[in-house]
Coordinates of C-alpha atoms and ligand atoms in Angstrom, one line a residue:
X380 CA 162.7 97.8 90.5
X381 CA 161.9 101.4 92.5
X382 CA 163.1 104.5 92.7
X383 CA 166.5 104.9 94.5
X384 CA 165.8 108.5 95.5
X385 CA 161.9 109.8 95.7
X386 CA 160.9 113.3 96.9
X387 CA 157.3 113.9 97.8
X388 CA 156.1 117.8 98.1
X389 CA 152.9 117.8 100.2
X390 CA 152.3 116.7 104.1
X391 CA 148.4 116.8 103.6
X392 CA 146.6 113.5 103.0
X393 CA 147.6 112.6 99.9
X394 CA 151.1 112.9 100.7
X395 CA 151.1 110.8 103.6
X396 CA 149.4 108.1 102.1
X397 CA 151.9 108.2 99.2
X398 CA 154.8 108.1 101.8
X399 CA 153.4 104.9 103.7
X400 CA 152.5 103.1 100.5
X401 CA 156.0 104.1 99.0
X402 CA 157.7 102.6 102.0
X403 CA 155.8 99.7 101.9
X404 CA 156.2 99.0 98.6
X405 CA 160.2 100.1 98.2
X406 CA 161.5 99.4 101.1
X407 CA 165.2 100.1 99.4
X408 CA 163.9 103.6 98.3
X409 CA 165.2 106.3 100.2
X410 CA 161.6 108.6 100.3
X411 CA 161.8 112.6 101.6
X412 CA 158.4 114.1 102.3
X413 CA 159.0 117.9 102.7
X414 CA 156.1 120.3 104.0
X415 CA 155.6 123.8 104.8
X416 CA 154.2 124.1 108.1
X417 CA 153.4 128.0 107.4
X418 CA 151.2 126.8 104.6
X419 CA 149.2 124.1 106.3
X420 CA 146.8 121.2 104.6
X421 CA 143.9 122.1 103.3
X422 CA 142.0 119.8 106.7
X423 CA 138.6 119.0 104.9
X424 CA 137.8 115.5 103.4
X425 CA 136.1 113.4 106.2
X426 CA 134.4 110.9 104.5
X427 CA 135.8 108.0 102.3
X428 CA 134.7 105.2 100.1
X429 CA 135.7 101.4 101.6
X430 CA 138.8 101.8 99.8
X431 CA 140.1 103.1 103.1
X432 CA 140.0 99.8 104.4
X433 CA 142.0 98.3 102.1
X434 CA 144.8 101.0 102.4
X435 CA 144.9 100.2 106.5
X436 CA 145.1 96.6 105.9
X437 CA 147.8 97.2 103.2
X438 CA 149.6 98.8 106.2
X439 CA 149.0 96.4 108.7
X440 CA 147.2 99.2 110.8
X441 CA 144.3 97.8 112.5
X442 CA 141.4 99.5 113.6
X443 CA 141.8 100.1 117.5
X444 CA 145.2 101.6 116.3
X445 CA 143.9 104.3 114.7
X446 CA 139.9 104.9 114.6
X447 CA 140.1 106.4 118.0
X448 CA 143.1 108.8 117.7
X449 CA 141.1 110.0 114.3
X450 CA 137.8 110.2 116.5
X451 CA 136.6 108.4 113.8
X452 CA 133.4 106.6 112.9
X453 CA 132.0 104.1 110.4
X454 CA 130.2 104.9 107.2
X455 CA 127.5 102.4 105.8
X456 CA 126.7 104.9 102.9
X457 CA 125.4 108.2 102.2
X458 CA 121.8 109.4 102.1
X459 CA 120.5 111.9 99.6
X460 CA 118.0 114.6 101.3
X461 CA 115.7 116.9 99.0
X462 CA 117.8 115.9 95.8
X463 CA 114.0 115.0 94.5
X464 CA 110.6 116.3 95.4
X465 CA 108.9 112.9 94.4
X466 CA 107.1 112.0 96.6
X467 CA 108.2 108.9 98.6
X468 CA 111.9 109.6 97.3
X469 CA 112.4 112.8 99.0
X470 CA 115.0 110.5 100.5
X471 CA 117.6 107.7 99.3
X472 CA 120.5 105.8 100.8
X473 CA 123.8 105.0 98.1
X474 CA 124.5 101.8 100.1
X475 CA 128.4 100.4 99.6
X476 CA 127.1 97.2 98.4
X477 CA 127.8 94.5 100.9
X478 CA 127.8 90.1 100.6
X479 CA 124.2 89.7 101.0
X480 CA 123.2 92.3 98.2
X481 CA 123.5 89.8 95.8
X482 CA 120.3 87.9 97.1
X483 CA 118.4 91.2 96.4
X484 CA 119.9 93.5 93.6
X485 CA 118.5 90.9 91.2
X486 CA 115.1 92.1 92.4
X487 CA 115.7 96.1 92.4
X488 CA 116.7 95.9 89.0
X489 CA 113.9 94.2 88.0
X490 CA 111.2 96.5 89.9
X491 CA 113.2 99.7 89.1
X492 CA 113.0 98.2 84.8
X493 CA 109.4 96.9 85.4
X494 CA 108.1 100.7 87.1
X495 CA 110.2 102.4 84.4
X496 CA 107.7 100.3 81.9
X497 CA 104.7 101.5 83.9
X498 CA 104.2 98.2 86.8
X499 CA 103.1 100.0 89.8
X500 CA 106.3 97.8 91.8
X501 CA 107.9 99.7 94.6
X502 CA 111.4 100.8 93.6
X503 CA 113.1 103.1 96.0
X504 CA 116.6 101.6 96.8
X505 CA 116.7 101.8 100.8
X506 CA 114.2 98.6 100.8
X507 CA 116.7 96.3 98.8
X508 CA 119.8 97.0 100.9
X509 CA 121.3 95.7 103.7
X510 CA 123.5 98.4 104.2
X511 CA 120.6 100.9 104.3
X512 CA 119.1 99.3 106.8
X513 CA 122.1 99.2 109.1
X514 CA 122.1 102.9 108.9
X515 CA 118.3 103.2 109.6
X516 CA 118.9 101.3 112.4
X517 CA 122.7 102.8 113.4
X518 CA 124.3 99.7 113.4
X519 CA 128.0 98.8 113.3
X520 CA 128.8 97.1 109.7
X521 CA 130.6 94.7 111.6
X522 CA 129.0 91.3 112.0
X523 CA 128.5 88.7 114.5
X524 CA 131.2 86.0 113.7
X525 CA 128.0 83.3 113.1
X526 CA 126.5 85.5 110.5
X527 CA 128.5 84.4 107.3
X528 CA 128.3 87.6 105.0
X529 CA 130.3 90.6 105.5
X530 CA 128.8 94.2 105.1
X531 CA 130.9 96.7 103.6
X532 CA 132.0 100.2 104.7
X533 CA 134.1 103.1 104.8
X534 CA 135.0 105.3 107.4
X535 CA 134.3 109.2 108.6
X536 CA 137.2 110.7 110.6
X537 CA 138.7 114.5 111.4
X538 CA 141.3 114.7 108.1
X539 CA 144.2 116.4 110.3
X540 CA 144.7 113.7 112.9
X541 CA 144.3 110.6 110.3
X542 CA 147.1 112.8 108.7
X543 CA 149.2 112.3 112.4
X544 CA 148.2 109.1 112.1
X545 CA 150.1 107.9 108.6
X546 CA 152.7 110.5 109.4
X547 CA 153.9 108.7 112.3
X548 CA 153.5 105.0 110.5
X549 CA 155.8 106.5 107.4
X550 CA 158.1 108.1 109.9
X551 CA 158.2 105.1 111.2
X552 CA 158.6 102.7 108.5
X553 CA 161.6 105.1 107.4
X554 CA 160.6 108.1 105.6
X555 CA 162.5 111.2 106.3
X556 CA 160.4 114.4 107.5
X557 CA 161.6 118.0 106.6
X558 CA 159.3 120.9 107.2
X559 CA 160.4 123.7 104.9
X560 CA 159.1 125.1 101.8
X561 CA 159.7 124.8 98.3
X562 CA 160.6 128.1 96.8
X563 CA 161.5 127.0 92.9
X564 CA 161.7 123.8 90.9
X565 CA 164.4 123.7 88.6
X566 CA 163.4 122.2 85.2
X567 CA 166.3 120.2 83.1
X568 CA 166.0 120.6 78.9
X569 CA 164.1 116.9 79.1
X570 CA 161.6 118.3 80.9
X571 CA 162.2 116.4 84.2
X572 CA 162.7 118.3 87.5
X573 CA 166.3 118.8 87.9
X574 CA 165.9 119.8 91.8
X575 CA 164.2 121.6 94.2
X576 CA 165.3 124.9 96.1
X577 CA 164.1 125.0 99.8
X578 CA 163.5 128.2 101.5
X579 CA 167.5 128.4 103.2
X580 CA 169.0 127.7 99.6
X581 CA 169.5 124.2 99.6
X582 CA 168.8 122.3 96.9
X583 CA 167.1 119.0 96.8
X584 CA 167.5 116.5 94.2
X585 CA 165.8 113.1 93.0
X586 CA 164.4 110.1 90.8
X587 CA 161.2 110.6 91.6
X588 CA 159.1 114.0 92.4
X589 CA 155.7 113.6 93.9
X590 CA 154.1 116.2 93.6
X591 CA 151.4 116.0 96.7
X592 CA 151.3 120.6 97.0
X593 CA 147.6 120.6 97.3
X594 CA 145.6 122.6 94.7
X595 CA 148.0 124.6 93.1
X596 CA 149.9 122.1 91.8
X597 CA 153.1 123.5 92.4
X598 CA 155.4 120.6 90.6
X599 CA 152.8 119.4 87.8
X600 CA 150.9 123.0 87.1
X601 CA 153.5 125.3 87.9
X602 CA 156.5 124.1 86.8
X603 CA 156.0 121.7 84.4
X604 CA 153.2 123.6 83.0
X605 CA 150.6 120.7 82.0
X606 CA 147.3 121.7 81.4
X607 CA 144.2 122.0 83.7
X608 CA 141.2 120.4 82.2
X609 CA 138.3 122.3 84.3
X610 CA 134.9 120.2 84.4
X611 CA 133.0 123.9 85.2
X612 CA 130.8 123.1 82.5
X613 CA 129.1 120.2 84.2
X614 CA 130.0 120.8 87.8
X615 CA 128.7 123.9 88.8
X616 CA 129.9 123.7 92.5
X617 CA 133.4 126.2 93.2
X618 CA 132.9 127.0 96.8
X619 CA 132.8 125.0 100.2
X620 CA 132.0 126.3 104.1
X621 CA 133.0 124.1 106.2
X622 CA 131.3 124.6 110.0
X623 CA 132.3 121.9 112.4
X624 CA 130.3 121.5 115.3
X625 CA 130.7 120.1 118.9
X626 CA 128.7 116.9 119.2
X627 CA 125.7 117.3 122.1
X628 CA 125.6 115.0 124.7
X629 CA 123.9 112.1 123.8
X630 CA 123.5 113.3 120.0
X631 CA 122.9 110.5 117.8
X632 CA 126.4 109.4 116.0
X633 CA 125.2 107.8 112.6
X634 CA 126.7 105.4 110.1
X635 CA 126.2 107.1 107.2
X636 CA 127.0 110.7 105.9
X637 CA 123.9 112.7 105.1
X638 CA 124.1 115.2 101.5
X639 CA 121.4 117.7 102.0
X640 CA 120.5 119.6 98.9
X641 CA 120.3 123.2 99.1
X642 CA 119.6 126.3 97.1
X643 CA 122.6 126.2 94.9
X644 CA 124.3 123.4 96.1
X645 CA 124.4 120.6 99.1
X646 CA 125.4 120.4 102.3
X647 CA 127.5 117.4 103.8
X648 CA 127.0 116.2 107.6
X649 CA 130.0 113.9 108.6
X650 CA 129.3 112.2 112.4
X651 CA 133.0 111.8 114.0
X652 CA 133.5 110.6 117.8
X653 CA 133.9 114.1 119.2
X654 CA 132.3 116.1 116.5
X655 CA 130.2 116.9 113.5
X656 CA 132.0 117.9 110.0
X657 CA 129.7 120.2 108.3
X658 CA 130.1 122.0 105.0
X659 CA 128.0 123.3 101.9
X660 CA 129.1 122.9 98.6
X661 CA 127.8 125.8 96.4
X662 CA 128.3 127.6 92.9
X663 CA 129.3 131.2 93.4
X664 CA 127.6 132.0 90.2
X665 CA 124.2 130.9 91.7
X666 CA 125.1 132.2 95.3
X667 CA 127.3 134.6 97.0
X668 CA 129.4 133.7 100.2
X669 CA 126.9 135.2 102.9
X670 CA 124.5 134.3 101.6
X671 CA 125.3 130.9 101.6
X672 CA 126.4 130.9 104.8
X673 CA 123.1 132.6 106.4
X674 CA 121.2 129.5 104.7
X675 CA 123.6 126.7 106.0
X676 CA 123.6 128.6 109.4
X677 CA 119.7 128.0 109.2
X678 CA 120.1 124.7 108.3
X679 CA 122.9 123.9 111.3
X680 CA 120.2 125.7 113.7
X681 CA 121.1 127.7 116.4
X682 CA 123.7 125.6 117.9
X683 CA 126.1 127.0 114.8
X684 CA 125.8 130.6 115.9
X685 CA 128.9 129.8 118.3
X686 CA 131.0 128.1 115.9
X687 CA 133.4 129.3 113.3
X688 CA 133.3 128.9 109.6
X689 CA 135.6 128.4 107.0
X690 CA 135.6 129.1 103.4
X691 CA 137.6 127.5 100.8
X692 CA 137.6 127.2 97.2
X693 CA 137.7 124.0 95.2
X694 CA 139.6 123.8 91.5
X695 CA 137.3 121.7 89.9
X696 CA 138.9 119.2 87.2
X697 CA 142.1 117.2 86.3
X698 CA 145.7 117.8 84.9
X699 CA 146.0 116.4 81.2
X700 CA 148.8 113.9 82.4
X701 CA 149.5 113.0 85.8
X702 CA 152.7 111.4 84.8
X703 CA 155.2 114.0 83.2
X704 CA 158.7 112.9 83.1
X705 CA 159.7 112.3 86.4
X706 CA 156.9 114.0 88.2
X707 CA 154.1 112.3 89.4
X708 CA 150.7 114.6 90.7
X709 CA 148.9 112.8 93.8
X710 CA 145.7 114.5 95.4
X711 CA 144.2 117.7 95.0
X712 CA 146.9 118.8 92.6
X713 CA 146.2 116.3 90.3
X714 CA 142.7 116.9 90.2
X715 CA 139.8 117.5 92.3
X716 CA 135.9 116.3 91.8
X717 CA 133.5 118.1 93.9
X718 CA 133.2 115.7 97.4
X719 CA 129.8 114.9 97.0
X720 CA 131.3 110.7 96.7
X721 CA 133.9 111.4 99.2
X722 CA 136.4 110.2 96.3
X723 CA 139.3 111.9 96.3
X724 CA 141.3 110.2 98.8
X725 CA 140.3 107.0 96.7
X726 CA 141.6 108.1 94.1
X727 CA 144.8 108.5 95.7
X728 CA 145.3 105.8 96.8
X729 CA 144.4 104.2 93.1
X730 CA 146.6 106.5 91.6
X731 CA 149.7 105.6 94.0
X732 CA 149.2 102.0 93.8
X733 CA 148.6 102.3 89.9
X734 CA 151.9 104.7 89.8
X735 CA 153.9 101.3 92.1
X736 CA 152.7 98.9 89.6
X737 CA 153.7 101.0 86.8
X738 CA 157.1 101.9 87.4
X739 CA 158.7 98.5 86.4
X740 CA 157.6 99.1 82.8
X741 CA 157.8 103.2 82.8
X742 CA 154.6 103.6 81.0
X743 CA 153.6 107.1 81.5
X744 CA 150.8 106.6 78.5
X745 CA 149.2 104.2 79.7
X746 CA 149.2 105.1 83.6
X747 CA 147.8 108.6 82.5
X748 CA 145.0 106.8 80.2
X749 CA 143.9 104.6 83.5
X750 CA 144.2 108.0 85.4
X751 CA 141.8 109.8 83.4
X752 CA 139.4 107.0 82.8
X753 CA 139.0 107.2 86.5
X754 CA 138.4 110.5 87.4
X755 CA 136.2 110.8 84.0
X756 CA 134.5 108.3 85.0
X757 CA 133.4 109.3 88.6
X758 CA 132.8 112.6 87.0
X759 CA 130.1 111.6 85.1
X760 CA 128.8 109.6 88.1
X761 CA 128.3 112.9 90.3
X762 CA 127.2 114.5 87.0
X763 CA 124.2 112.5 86.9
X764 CA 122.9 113.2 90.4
X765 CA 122.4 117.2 89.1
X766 CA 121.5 116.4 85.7
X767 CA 118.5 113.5 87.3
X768 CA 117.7 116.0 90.1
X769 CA 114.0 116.7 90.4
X770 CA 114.2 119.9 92.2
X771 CA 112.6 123.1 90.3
X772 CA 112.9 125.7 93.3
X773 CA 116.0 127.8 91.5
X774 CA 118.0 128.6 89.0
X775 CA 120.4 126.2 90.7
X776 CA 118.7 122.8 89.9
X777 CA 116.4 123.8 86.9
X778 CA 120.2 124.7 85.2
X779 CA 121.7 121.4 86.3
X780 CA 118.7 119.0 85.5
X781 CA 118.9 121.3 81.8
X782 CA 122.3 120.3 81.4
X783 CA 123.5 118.7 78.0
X784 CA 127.4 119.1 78.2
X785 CA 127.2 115.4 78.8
X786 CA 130.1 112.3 77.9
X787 CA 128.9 109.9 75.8
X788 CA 129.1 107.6 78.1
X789 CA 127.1 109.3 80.5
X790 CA 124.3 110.1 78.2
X791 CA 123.6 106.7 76.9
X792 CA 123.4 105.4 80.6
X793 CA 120.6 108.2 80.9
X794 CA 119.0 107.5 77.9
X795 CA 118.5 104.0 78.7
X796 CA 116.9 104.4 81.7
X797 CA 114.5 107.4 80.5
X798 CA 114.0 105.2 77.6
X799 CA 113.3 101.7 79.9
X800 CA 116.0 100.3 78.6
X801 CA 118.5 98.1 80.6
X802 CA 121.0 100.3 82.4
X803 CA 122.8 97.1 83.6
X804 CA 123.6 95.7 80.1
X805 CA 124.6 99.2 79.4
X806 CA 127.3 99.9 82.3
X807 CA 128.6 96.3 80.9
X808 CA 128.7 97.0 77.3
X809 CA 130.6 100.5 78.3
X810 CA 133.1 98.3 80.9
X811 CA 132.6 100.5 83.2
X812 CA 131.4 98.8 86.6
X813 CA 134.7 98.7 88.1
X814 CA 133.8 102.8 88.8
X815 CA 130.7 102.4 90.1
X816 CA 128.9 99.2 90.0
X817 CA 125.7 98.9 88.1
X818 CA 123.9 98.9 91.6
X819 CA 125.3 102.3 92.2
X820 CA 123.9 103.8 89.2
X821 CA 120.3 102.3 89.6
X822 CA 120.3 103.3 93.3
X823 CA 121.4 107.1 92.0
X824 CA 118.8 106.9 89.1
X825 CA 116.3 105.3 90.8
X826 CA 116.6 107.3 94.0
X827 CA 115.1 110.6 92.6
X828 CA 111.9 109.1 91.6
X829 CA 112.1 109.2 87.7
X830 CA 109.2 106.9 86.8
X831 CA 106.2 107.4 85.1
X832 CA 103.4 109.6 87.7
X833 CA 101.5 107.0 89.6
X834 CA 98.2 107.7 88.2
X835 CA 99.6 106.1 84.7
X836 CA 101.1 102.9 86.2
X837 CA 99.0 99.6 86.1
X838 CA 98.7 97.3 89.0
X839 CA 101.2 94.4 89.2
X840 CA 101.7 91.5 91.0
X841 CA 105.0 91.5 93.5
X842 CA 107.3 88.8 91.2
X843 CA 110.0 89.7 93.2
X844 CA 108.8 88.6 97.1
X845 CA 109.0 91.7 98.6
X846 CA 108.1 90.2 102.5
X847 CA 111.0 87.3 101.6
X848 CA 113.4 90.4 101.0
X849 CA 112.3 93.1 104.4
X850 CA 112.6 89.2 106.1
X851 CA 116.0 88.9 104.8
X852 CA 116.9 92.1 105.3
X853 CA 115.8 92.6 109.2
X854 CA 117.1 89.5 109.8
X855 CA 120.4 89.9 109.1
X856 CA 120.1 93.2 111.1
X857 CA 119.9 91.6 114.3
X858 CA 123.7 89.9 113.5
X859 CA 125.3 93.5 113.8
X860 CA 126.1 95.4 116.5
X861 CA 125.2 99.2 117.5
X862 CA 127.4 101.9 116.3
X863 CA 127.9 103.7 119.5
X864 CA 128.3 100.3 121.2
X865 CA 131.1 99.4 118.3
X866 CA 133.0 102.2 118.8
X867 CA 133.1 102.0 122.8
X868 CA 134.5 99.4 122.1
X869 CA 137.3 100.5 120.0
X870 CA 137.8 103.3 122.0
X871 CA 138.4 101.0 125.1
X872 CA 140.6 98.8 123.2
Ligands
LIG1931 C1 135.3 121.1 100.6 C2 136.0 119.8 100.4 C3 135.5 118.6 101.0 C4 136.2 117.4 100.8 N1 135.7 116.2 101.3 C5 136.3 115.1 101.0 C6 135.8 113.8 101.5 O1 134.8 113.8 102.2 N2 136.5 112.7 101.2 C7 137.6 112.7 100.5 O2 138.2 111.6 100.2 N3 138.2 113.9 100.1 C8 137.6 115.0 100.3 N4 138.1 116.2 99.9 C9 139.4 116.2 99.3 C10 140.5 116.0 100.4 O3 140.4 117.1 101.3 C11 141.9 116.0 99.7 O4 141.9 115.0 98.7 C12 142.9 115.5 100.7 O5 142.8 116.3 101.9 C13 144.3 115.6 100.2 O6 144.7 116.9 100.0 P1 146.2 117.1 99.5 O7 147.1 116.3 100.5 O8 146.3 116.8 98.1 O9 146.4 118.7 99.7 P2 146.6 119.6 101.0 O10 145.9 119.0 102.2 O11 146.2 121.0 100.6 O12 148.1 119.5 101.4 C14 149.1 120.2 100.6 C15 150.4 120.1 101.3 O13 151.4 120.7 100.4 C16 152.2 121.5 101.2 N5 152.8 122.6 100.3 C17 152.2 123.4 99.5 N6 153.0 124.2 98.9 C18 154.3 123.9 99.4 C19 155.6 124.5 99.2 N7 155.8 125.5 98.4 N8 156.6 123.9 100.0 C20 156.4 122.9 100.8 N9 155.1 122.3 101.0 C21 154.1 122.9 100.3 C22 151.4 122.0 102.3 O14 152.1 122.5 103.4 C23 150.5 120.8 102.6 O15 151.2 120.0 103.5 C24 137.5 117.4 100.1 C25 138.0 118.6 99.6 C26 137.3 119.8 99.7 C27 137.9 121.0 99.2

């Protein structure tokens, strides 16, 4: 069963990647995506989880088709700069986990539980990893076809042309295009949307309303009136400058994206093919706008002074339900969490294909649960990077590590690591590894340096065969390819 008539509101990301999955999935549907080409899309959001993958293959769009017309790169993981003064975890890589992990994670958790207990065992993440070593190294995840283990990985990519890109795959698989903007949504006595006006004075009508309008939520907020659940009490972060750059010849093009903490906030570095993707993330309480951007101009160096910034501001939180009669919110107008994960455009693809697996059964309640399980969930993952931070340099970070408007959830996972309990048994007990695996949360935890200072830990011996594992590990390196090599490649077809 599907929709006979479906109206999406939105030409940005999320409502692209609603169309093409629509299509796919109903291919009797007749689907509409209308956008106003006076308001634009909001053009951020570079990075993504390996999620992206999945949607590609789900379309049947392979790599050399659209990585080069994206100018886009791969992404191993993201490293963590000045998030912790520790010494020796000044630095940490969040590693997608790849095949091989398995032969190691065993071993982090038990040196990150035994130095939590005071065993002077080596426990900073990027040793353990195979994807942090591909990005040490700037290697291609993509293996040789004799090495049996895949790595996994996401993608960086300029947000505009990856939104050409599905455009003309939805286009193409059927869905009608109309640029023109939506001046009033007419709302029947069941609360549904009875129609749409366009600018002109024509009036659009359907089964389905997606609303896709960006952050003001023009369907959901406006006229439908649900709720906004803001998460400013535990995400400080309201502001972003985004400063793209020209890349210099020959400039390094990593596999990873790099999240620099700052005075109030953190600054994202995004390699592309033809570019960098820069932006701080800051809390206007702590920070005012030139200010900010006179410290991430310092940071950018002097090859910024040429270029042109941006500023935008982020709605932080989620709408109560995302399902409301027959409106369904997709992207930044169903909620937004600071980028720090790059998670939003995972989440909409989770909420489309949760929304297409739904329908059949119509069960609004129980779509909306999953829906905010999610984003809670990833909330409280980002959460804990400024609660765990060991920075004391402002107000900034000495407010966030202070904070105590924690979920439940959140602060037993932080109480059993300060307490050297087992975070592993915890994230199990809560059922909550399909959000971020148990490796994800010891590599965040474990990153900043929490243990006990070195001067109370006791010798120990290495249980864990630490040479068998940097063996393992640089061996397995030599099956993968260099990035810039990889991409040549793509490039050339
Ligand atoms: C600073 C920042 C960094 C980010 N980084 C990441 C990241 O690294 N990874 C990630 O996954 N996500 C990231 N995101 C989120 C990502 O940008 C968005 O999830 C994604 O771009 C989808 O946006 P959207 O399509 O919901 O909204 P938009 O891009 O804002 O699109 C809204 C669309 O609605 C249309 N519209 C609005 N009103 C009307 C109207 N009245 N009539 C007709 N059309 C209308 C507009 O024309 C536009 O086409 C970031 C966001 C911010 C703010």
């Amino acid at each position: 069963m599907s929709p006979a008539r479906v109206v999406i509101v939105g030409g940005g990301t999320a409502g692209w990647m609603a169309a093409c999955l629509m299509a796919k999935a109903w291919p009797a549907s007749e689907i509409t995506l209308i956008e106003s080409p006076d308001i634009g899309i909001i053009g951020v959001g570079e990075g993504s989880t390996p999620q992206l993958r999945h949607l590609f293959r789900t379309l049947g769009i392979a790599e050399a088709d659209w990585m080069p017309r994206a100018d886009a790169t791969y992404k191993t993981g993201i490293a963590f700069d000045g998030w912790s003064d520790r010494p020796g975890y000044t630095r940490y890589f969040h590693p997608f986990a790849s095949d091989i992990d398995v032969h190691t994670q065993g071993a982090f958790h038990f040196t990150n539980l035994a130095r939590r207990r005071g065993d002077d065992l080596p426990a900073q993440p990027d040793r353990f990893f195979l994807n942090a070593a591909l990005a040490e190294r700037r290697l291609a995840p993509l293996p040789a076809d004799n090495f049996p283990f895949d790595a996994t990985y996401g993608y960086h990519f300029d947000a505009t042309l990856v939104g050409i890109v599905l455009r003309d795959h939805a286009v193409a698989a059927g869905v009608r295009h109309v640029a023109g903007r939506v001046m009033d949504a007419a709302v029947a006595e069941t609360g549904d949307i009875a129609g749409l006006l366009l600018e002109g004075g024509r009036m659009v009508t359907a089964d389905l309303f997606v609303d896709a309008s960006g952050f003001r939520g023009l369907l959901i907020q406006e006229a439908l009136g649900t709720p906004f659940r803001s998460f400013a009490d535990n995400l400080f972060n309201d502001r972003a400058i985004a400063i793209p750059m020209p890349l210099a010849e020959d400039e390094d093009i990593p596999c990873h994206t790099t999240a620099t903490a700052l005075s109030a906030g953190w600054a994202w570095h995004i390699p592309l093919t033809s570019r960098s993707g820069n932006g701080y993330v800051y809390s206007s309480r702590h920070i005012d706008q030139d200010a900010a951007e006179v410290e991430f101009r310092t940071l950018l160096g002097p090859a910024s002074d040429r270029a042109l910034s941006r500023h935008l501001t982020m709605k932080v939180g989620r709408v109560e339900r995302n399902w409301v009669g027959n409106c369904v919110a997709i992207g930044l107008s169903q909620g937004f969490i600071e980028p720090l994960e790059a998670t939003a455009l995972h989440l909409v693809q989770a909420s489309v294909e949760g929304l297409i697996r739904a329908w059949p059964t119509q069960d609004r309640d129980g779509y909306n649960a999953a829906i905010a399980r999610r984003i809670e969930g990833i909330r409280d993952y980002i959460v804990c990077h400024y609660r765990v931070n060991q920075r004391t340099d402002s107000a900034y970070w000495r407010e966030a590590a202070a904070l105590d408007t924690l979920s439940d959830s959140l602060r037993r996972i932080v109480h059993a690591w300060f307490s050297g309990g087992d975070v592993v048994a915890e994230i199990e007990r809560q059922d909550i590894a399909d959000i971020y695996a148990p490796m994800s949360w010891e590599c965040l935890l474990a990153g900043y340096g929490t243990f006990p200072p070195d001067d109370r830990l006791r010798p120990a011996e290495d249980r864990v065969g630490l040479a068998r594992i940097d063996d393992l590990i640089a061996r397995s390196c030599l099956n993968f390819p260099s990035h810039r090599a990889a991409l040549a490649a793509l490039a050339e077809g």
